mmCIF file of C-alpha atoms and ligand atoms in Angstrom:
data_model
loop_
_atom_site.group_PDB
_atom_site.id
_atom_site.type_symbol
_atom_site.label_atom_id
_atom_site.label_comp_id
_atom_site.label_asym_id
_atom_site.label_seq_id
_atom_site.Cartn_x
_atom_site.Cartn_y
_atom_site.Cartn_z
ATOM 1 C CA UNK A 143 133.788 41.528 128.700
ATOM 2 C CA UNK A 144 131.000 41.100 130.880
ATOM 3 C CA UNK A 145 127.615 41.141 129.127
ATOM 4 C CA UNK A 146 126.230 44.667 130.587
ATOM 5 C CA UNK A 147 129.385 46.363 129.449
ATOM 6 C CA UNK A 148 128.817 44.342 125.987
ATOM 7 C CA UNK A 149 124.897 45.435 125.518
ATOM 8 C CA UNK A 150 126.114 49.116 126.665
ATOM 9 C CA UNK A 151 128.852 49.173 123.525
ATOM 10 C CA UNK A 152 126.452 47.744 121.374
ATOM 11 C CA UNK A 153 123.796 51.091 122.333
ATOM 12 C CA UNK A 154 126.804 53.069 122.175
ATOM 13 C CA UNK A 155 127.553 52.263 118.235
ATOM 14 C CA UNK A 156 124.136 52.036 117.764
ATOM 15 C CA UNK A 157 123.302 55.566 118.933
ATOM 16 C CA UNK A 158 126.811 56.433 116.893
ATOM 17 C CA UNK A 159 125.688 55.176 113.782
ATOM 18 C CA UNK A 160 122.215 56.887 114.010
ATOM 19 C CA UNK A 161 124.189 59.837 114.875
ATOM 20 C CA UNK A 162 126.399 59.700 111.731
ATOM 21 C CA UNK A 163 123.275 59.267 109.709
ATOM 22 C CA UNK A 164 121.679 62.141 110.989
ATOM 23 C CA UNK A 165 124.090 64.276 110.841
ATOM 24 C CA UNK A 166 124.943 63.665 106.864
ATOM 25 C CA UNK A 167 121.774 64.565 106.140
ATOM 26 C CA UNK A 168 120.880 68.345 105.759
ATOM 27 C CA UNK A 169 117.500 70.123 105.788
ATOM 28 C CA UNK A 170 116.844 73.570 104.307
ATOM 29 C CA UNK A 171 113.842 75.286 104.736
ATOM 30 C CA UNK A 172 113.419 77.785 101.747
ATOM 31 C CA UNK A 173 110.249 80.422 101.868
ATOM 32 C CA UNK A 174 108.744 82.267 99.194
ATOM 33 C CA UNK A 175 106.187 84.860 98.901
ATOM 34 C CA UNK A 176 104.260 83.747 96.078
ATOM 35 C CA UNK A 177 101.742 80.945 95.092
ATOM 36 C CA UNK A 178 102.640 77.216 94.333
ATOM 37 C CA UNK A 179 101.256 77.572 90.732
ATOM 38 C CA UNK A 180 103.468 80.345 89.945
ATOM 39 C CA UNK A 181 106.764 79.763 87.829
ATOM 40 C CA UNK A 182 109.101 81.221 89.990
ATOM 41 C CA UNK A 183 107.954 78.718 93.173
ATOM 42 C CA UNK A 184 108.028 75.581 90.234
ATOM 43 C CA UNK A 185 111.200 76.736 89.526
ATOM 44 C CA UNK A 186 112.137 76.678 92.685
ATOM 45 C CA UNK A 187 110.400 73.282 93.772
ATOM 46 C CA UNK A 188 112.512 71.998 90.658
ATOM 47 C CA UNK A 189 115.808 73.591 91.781
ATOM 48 C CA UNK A 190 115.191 71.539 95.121
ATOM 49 C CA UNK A 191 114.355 68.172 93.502
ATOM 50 C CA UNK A 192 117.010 68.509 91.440
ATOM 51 C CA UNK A 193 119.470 68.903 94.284
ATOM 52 C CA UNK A 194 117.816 65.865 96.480
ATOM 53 C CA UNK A 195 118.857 63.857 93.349
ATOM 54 C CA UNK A 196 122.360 65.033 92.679
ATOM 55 C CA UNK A 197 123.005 64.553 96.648
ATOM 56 C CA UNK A 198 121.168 61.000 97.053
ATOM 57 C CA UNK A 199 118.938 62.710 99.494
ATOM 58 C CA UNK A 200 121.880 64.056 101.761
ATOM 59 C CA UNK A 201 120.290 68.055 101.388
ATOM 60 C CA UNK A 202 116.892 68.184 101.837
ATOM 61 C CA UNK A 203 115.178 71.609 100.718
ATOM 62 C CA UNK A 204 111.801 72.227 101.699
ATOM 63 C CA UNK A 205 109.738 74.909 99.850
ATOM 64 C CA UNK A 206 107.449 77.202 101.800
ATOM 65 C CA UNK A 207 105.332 78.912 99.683
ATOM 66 C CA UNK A 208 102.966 81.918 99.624
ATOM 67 C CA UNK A 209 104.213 83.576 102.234
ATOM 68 C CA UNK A 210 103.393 81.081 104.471
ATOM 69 C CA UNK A 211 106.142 80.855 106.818
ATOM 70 C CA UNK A 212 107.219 84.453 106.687
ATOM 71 C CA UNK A 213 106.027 87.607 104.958
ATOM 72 C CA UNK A 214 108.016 88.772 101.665
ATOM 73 C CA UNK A 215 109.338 91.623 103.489
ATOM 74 C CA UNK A 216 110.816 89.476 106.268
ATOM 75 C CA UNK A 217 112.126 86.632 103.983
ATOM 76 C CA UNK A 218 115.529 88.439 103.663
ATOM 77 C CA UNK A 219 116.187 89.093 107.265
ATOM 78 C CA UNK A 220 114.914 85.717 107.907
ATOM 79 C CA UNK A 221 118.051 84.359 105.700
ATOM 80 C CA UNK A 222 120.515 86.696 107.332
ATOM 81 C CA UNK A 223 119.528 85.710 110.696
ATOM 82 C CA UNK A 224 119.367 81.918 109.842
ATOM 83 C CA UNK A 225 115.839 82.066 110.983
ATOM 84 C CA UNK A 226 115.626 79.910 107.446
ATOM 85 C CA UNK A 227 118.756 78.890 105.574
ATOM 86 C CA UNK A 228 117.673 79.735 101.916
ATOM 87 C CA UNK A 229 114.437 81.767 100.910
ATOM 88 C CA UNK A 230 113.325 83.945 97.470
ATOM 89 C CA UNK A 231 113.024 87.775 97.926
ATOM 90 C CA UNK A 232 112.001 90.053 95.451
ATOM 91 C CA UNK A 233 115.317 91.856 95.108
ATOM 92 C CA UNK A 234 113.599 95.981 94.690
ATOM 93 C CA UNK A 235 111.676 95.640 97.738
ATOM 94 C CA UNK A 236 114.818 96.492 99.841
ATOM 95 C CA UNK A 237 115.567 99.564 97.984
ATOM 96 C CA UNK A 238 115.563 101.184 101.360
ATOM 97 C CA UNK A 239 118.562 98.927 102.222
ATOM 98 C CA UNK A 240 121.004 99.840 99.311
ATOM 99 C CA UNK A 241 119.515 101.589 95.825
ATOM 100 C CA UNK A 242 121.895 98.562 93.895
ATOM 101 C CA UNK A 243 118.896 96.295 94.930
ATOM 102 C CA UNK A 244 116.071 98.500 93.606
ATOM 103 C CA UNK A 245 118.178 98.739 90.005
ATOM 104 C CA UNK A 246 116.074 96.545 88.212
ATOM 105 C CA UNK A 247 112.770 98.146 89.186
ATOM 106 C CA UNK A 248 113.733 101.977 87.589
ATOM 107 C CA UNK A 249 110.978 102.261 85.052
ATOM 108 C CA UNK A 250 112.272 102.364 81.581
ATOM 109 C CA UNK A 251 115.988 101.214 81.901
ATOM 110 C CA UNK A 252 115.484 97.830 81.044
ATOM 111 C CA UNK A 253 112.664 96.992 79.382
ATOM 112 C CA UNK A 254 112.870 93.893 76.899
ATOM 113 C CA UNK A 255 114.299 90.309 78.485
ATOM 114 C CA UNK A 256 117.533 90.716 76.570
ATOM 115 C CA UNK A 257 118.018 94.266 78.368
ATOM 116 C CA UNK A 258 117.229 93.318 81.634
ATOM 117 C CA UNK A 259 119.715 90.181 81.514
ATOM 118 C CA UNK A 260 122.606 92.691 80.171
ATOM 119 C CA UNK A 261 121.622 94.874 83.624
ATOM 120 C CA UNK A 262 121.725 91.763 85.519
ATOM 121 C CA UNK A 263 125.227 91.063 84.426
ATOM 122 C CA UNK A 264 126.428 94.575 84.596
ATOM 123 C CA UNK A 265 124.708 94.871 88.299
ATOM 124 C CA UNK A 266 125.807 91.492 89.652
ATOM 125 C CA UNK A 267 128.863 91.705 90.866
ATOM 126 C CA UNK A 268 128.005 94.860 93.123
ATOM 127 C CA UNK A 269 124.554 92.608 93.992
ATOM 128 C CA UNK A 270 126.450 89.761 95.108
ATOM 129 C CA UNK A 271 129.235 91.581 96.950
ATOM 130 C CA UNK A 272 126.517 93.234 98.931
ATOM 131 C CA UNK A 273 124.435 90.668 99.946
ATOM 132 C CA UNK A 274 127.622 88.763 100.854
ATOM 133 C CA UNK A 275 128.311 91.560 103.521
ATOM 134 C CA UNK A 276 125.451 90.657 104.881
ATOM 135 C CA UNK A 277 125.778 86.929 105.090
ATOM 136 C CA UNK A 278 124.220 86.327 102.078
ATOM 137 C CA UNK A 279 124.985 84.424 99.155
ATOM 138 C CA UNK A 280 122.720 84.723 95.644
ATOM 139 C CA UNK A 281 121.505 81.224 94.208
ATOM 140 C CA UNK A 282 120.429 82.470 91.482
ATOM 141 C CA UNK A 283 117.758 85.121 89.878
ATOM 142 C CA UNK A 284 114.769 85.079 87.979
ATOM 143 C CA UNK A 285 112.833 87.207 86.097
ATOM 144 C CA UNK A 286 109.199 88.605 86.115
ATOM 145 C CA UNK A 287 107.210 89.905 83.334
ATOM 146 C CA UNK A 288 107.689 93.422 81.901
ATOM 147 C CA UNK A 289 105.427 95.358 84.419
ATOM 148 C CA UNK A 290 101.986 96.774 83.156
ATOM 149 C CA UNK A 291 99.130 98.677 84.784
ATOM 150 C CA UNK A 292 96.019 96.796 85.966
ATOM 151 C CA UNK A 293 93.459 99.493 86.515
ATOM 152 C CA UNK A 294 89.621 99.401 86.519
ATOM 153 C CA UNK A 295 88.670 102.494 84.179
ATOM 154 C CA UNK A 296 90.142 102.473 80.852
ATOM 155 C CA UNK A 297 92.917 105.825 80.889
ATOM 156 C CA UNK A 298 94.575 107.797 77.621
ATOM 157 C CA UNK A 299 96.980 108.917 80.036
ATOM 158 C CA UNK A 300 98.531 109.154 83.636
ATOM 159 C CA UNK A 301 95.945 112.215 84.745
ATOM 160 C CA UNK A 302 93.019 109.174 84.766
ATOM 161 C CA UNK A 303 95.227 107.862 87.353
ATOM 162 C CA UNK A 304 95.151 110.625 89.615
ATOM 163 C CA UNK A 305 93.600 110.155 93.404
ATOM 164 C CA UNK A 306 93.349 106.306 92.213
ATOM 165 C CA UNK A 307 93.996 104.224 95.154
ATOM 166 C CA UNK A 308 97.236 102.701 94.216
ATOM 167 C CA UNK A 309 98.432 99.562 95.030
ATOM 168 C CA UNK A 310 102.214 99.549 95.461
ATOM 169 C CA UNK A 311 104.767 96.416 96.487
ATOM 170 C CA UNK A 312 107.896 98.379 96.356
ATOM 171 C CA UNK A 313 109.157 102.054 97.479
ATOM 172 C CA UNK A 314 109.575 102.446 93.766
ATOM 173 C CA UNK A 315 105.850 101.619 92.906
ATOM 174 C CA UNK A 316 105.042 103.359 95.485
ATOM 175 C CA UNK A 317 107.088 106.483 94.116
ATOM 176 C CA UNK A 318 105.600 106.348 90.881
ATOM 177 C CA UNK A 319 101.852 106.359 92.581
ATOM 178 C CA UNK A 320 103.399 109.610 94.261
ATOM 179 C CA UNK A 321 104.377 111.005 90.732
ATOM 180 C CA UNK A 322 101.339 110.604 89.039
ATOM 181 C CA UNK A 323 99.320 112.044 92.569
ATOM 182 C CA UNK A 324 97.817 107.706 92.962
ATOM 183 C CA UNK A 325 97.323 107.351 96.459
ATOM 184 C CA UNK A 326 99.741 104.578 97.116
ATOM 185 C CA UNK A 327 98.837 101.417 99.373
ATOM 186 C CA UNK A 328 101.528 99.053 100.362
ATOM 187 C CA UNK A 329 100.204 95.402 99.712
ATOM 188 C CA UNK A 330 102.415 92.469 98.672
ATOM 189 C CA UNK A 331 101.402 89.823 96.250
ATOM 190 C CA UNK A 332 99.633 87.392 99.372
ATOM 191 C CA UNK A 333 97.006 90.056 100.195
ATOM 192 C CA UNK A 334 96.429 91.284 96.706
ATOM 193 C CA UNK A 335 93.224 89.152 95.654
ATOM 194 C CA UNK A 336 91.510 90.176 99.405
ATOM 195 C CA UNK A 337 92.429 93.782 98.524
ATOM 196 C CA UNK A 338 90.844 93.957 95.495
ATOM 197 C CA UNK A 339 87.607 92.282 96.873
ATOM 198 C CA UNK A 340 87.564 94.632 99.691
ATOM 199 C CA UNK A 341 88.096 97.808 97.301
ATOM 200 C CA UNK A 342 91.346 98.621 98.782
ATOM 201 C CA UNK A 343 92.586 98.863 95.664
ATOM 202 C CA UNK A 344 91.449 99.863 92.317
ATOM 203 C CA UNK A 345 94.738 99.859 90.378
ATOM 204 C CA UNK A 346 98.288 98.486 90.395
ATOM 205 C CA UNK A 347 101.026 98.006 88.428
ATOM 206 C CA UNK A 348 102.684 94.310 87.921
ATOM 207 C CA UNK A 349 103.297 91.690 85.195
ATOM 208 C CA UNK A 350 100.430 89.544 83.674
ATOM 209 C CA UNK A 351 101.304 86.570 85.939
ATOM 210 C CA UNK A 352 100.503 88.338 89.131
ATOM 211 C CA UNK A 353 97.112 89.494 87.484
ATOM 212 C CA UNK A 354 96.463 85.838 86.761
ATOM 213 C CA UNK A 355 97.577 84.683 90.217
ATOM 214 C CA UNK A 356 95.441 86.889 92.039
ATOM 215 C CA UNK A 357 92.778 87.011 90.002
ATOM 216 C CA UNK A 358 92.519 90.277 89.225
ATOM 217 C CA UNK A 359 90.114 89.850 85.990
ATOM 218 C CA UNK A 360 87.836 89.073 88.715
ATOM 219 C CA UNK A 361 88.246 93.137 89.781
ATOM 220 C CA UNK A 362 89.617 95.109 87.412
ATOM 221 C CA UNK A 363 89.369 94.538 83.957
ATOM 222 C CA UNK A 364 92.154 96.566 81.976
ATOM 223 C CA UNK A 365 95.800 96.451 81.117
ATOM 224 C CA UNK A 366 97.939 98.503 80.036
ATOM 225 C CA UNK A 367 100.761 96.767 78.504
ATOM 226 C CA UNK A 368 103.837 99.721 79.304
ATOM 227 C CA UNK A 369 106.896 96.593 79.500
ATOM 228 C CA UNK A 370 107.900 99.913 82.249
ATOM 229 C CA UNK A 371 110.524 97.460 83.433
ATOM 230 C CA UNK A 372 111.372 93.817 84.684
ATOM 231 C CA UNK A 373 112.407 93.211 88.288
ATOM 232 C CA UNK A 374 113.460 89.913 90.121
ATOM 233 C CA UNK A 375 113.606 87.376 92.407
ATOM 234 C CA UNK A 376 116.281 86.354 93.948
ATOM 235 C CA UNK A 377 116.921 82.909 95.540
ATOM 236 C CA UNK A 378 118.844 83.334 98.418
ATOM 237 C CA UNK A 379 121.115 81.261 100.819
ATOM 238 C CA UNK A 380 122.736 81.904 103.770
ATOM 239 C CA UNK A 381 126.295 81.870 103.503
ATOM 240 C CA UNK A 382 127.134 79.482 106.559
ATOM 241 C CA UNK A 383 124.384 77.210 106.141
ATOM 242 C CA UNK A 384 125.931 76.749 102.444
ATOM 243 C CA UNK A 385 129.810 76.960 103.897
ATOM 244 C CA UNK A 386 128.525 74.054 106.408
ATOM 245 C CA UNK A 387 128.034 71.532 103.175
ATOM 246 C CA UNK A 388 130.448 69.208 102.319
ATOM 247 C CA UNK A 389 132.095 70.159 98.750
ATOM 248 C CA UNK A 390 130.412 67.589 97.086
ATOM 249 C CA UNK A 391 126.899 68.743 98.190
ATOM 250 C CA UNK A 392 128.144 72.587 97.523
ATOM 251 C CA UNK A 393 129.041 71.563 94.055
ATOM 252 C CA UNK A 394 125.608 69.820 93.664
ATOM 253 C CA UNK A 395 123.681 72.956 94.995
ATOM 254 C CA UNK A 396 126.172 75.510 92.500
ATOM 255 C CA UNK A 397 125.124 73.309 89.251
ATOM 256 C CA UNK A 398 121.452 73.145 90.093
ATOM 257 C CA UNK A 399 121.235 76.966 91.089
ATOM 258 C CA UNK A 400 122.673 77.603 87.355
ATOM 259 C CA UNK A 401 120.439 74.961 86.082
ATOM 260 C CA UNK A 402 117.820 77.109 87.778
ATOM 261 C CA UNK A 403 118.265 80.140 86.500
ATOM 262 C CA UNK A 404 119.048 79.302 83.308
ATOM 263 C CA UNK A 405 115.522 77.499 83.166
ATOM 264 C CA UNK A 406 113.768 80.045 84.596
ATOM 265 C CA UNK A 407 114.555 83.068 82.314
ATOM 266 C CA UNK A 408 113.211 80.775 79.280
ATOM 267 C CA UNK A 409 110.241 79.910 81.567
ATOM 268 C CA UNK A 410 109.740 83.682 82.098
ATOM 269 C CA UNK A 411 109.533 84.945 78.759
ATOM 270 C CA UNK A 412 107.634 81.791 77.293
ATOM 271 C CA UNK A 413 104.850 81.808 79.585
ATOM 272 C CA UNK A 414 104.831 86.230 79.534
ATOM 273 C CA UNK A 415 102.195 86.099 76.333
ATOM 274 C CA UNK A 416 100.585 82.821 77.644
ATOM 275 C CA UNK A 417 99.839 84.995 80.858
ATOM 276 C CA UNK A 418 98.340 87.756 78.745
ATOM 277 C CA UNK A 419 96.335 85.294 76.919
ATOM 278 C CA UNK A 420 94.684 83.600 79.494
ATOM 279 C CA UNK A 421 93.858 87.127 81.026
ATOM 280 C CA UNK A 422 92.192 87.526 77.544
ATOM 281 C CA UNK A 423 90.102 84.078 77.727
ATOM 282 C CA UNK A 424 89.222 85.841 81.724
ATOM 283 C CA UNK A 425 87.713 89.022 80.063
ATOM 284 C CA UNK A 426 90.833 91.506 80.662
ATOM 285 C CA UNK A 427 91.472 93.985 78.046
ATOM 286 C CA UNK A 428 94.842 94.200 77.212
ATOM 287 C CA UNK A 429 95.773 97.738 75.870
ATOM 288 C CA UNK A 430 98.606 98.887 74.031
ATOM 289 C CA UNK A 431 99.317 102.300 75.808
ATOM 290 C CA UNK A 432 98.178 105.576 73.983
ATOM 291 C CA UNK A 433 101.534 107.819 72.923
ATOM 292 C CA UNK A 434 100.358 109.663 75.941
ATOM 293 C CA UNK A 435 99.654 107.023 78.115
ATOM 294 C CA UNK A 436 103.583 106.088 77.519
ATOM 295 C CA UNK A 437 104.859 109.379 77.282
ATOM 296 C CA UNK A 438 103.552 110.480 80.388
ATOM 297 C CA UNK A 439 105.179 107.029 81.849
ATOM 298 C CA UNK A 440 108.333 107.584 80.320
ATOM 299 C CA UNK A 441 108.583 110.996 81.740
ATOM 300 C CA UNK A 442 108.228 109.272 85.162
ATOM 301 C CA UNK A 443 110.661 106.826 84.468
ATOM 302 C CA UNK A 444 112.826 109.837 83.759
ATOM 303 C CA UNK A 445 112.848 111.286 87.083
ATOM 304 C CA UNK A 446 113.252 107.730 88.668
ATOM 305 C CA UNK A 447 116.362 107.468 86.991
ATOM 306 C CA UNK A 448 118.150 110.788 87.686
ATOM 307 C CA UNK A 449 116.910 110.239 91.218
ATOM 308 C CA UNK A 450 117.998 106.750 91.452
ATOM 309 C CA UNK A 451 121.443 107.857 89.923
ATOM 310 C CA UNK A 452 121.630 110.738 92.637
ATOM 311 C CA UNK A 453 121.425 108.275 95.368
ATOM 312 C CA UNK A 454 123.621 105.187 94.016
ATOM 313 C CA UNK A 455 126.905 107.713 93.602
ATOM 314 C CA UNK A 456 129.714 106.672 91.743
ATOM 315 C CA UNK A 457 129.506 102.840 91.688
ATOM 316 C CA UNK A 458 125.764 102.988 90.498
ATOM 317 C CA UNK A 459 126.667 105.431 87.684
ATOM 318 C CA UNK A 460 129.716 102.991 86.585
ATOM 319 C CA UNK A 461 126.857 100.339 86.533
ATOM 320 C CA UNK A 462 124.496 102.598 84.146
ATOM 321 C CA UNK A 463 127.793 103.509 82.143
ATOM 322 C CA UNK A 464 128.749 99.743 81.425
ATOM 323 C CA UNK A 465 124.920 99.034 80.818
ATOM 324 C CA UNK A 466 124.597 101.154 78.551
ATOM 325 C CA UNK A 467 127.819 100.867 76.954
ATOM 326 C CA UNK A 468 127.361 99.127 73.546
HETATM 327 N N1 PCA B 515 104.762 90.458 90.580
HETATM 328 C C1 PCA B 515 105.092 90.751 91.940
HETATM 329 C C2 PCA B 515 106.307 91.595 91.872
HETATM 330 C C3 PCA B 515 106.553 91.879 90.458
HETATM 331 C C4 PCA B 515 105.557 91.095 89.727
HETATM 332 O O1 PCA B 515 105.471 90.996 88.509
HETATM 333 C C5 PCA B 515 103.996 91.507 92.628
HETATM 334 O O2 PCA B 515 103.172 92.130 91.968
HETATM 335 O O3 PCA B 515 103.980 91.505 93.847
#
């Protein structure tokens, strides 16, 4: 073998063995629409360390947060498009998609954590079939708090509300401004704190951990604890991107995404009355609704719920049925 042929082999394994190396390592990019600090994104940030470790580094997941490398409405399509291969969506935001995804924002179906992990089970396999049609497969699913209303004047009842300028991050929240006459203004959870400084906003329905993310004691200085209902997040993949991993690494990702959630539903509910405390320690009053206040409520959840039922058919009554069965 003459020595240029020699030297050329040698760049040839060379450039192999690189190659190999390259290729057995994986990177994710995973975006998420809300702040590093929050427990969903450490839950996340977790979920991705701990698969790093179980793979010796062979799927690397990197966290984008606050809706820094795409909006919360475009993190889905993102996923489905493999513009990213994993991201979190908040699942009732694309009610306008199917009304199985806005289940777990109907006011007043599911209302404690024990309730809304009995409509998560009853709703999952219709969730997951879903998504899958669309190229997507669920990681797992976390919740938020039961959702209150943040609002700047104190209110006995939902006529205080009326021509309030409403800030809404879902149709349904956006449905319940239209029930109560709010004037509704869609703003998700990144532009929240510069809505409330500009006055965009003087009211809004969400859990305590958004009002503590954004700030809001800073702007409004009343809640109104109505535990109306709990929605989620959902950690998404897409399903090639996953399909692509060896079964090893697909094993590794399955255990930490149950780790995950598991994790994260105890996070949820522990840190649900430290959030309402350390709105306390910010000067937020936290009410206990009047009997108005969450009769008035109630009645709107009412409607949401026939209407929601009218649109979901068969399959989302058989859902309702086997919630509420027991
Ligand atoms: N926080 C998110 C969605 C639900 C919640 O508790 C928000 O307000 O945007």
């Amino acid at each position: 073998m003459n020595r240029k042929l020699r030297v050329a082999l040698a760049g040839l394994s060379l450039g192999m063995g690189l190659g190999s190396t390259t290729l057995a390592q994986t990177k994710w990019d995973l975006p998420t629409a809300y702040p590093p600090a929050n427990y969903h994104t450490e839950n996340i940030v977790q979920f991705a360390k701990d698969v790093e470790a179980a793979t010796g580094g062979k799927l690397k997941i990197a966290v984008h947060a606050n809706a820094s490398l795409f909006k919360a409405p475009e993190i889905k399509r993102a996923v489905q498009s493999s513009q990213a291969q994993a991201g979190e969506i908040l699942l009732a935001n694309f009610a306008n998609e199917n009304p199985i995804y806005a289940l777990d924002g109907v006011p007043f179906l599911a209302t404690t954590y024990g309730e809304a992990k009995k409509l998560y089970e009853v709703s999952k396999p219709a969730t997951d079939k879903l998504l899958a049609a669309q190229g997507i497969k669920v990681l797992f699913m976390v919740p938020w708090a039961p959702q209150g209303i943040y609002v700047k004047k104190e209110i006995a009842s939902v006529a205080d509300l009326r021509g309030i300028k409403w800030r809404a991050y879902s149709p349904a929240t956006a449905k319940i401004a239209e029930l109560i006459g709010a004037q509704p203004v869609q703003i998700q959870q990144a532009e929240l704190a510069q809505a409330m400084a500009t006055g965009v906003i003087e009211s809004y329905m969400s859990s305590g951990s958004t009002g503590y993310d954004t700030k809001t004691y800073e702007h409004i200085k009343n809640f109104y604890d109505t535990q109306a209902w709990i929605p989620k997040n959902a950690v998404l993949v897409n399903i090639k991107a996953f399909e692509a991993l060896d079964p090893a690494t697909k094993a590794a990702v399955t255990k930490a995404a149950a780790d995950a959630e598991a994790r994260g539903w105890k996070v949820a509910q522990e840190k649900n009355d430290e959030y309402k405390r350390l709105l306390t320690e910010r000067g937020m009053k936290i009410h206990k609704p009047s009997a108005k206040l969450d009769a008035d409520m109630r009645q709107v959840g009412g409607i949401m719920q026939a209407d929601w039922l009218k649109v979901a058919g068969a399959d989302g009554q058989a859902i309702v049925d086997a919630y509420k069965k027991n």
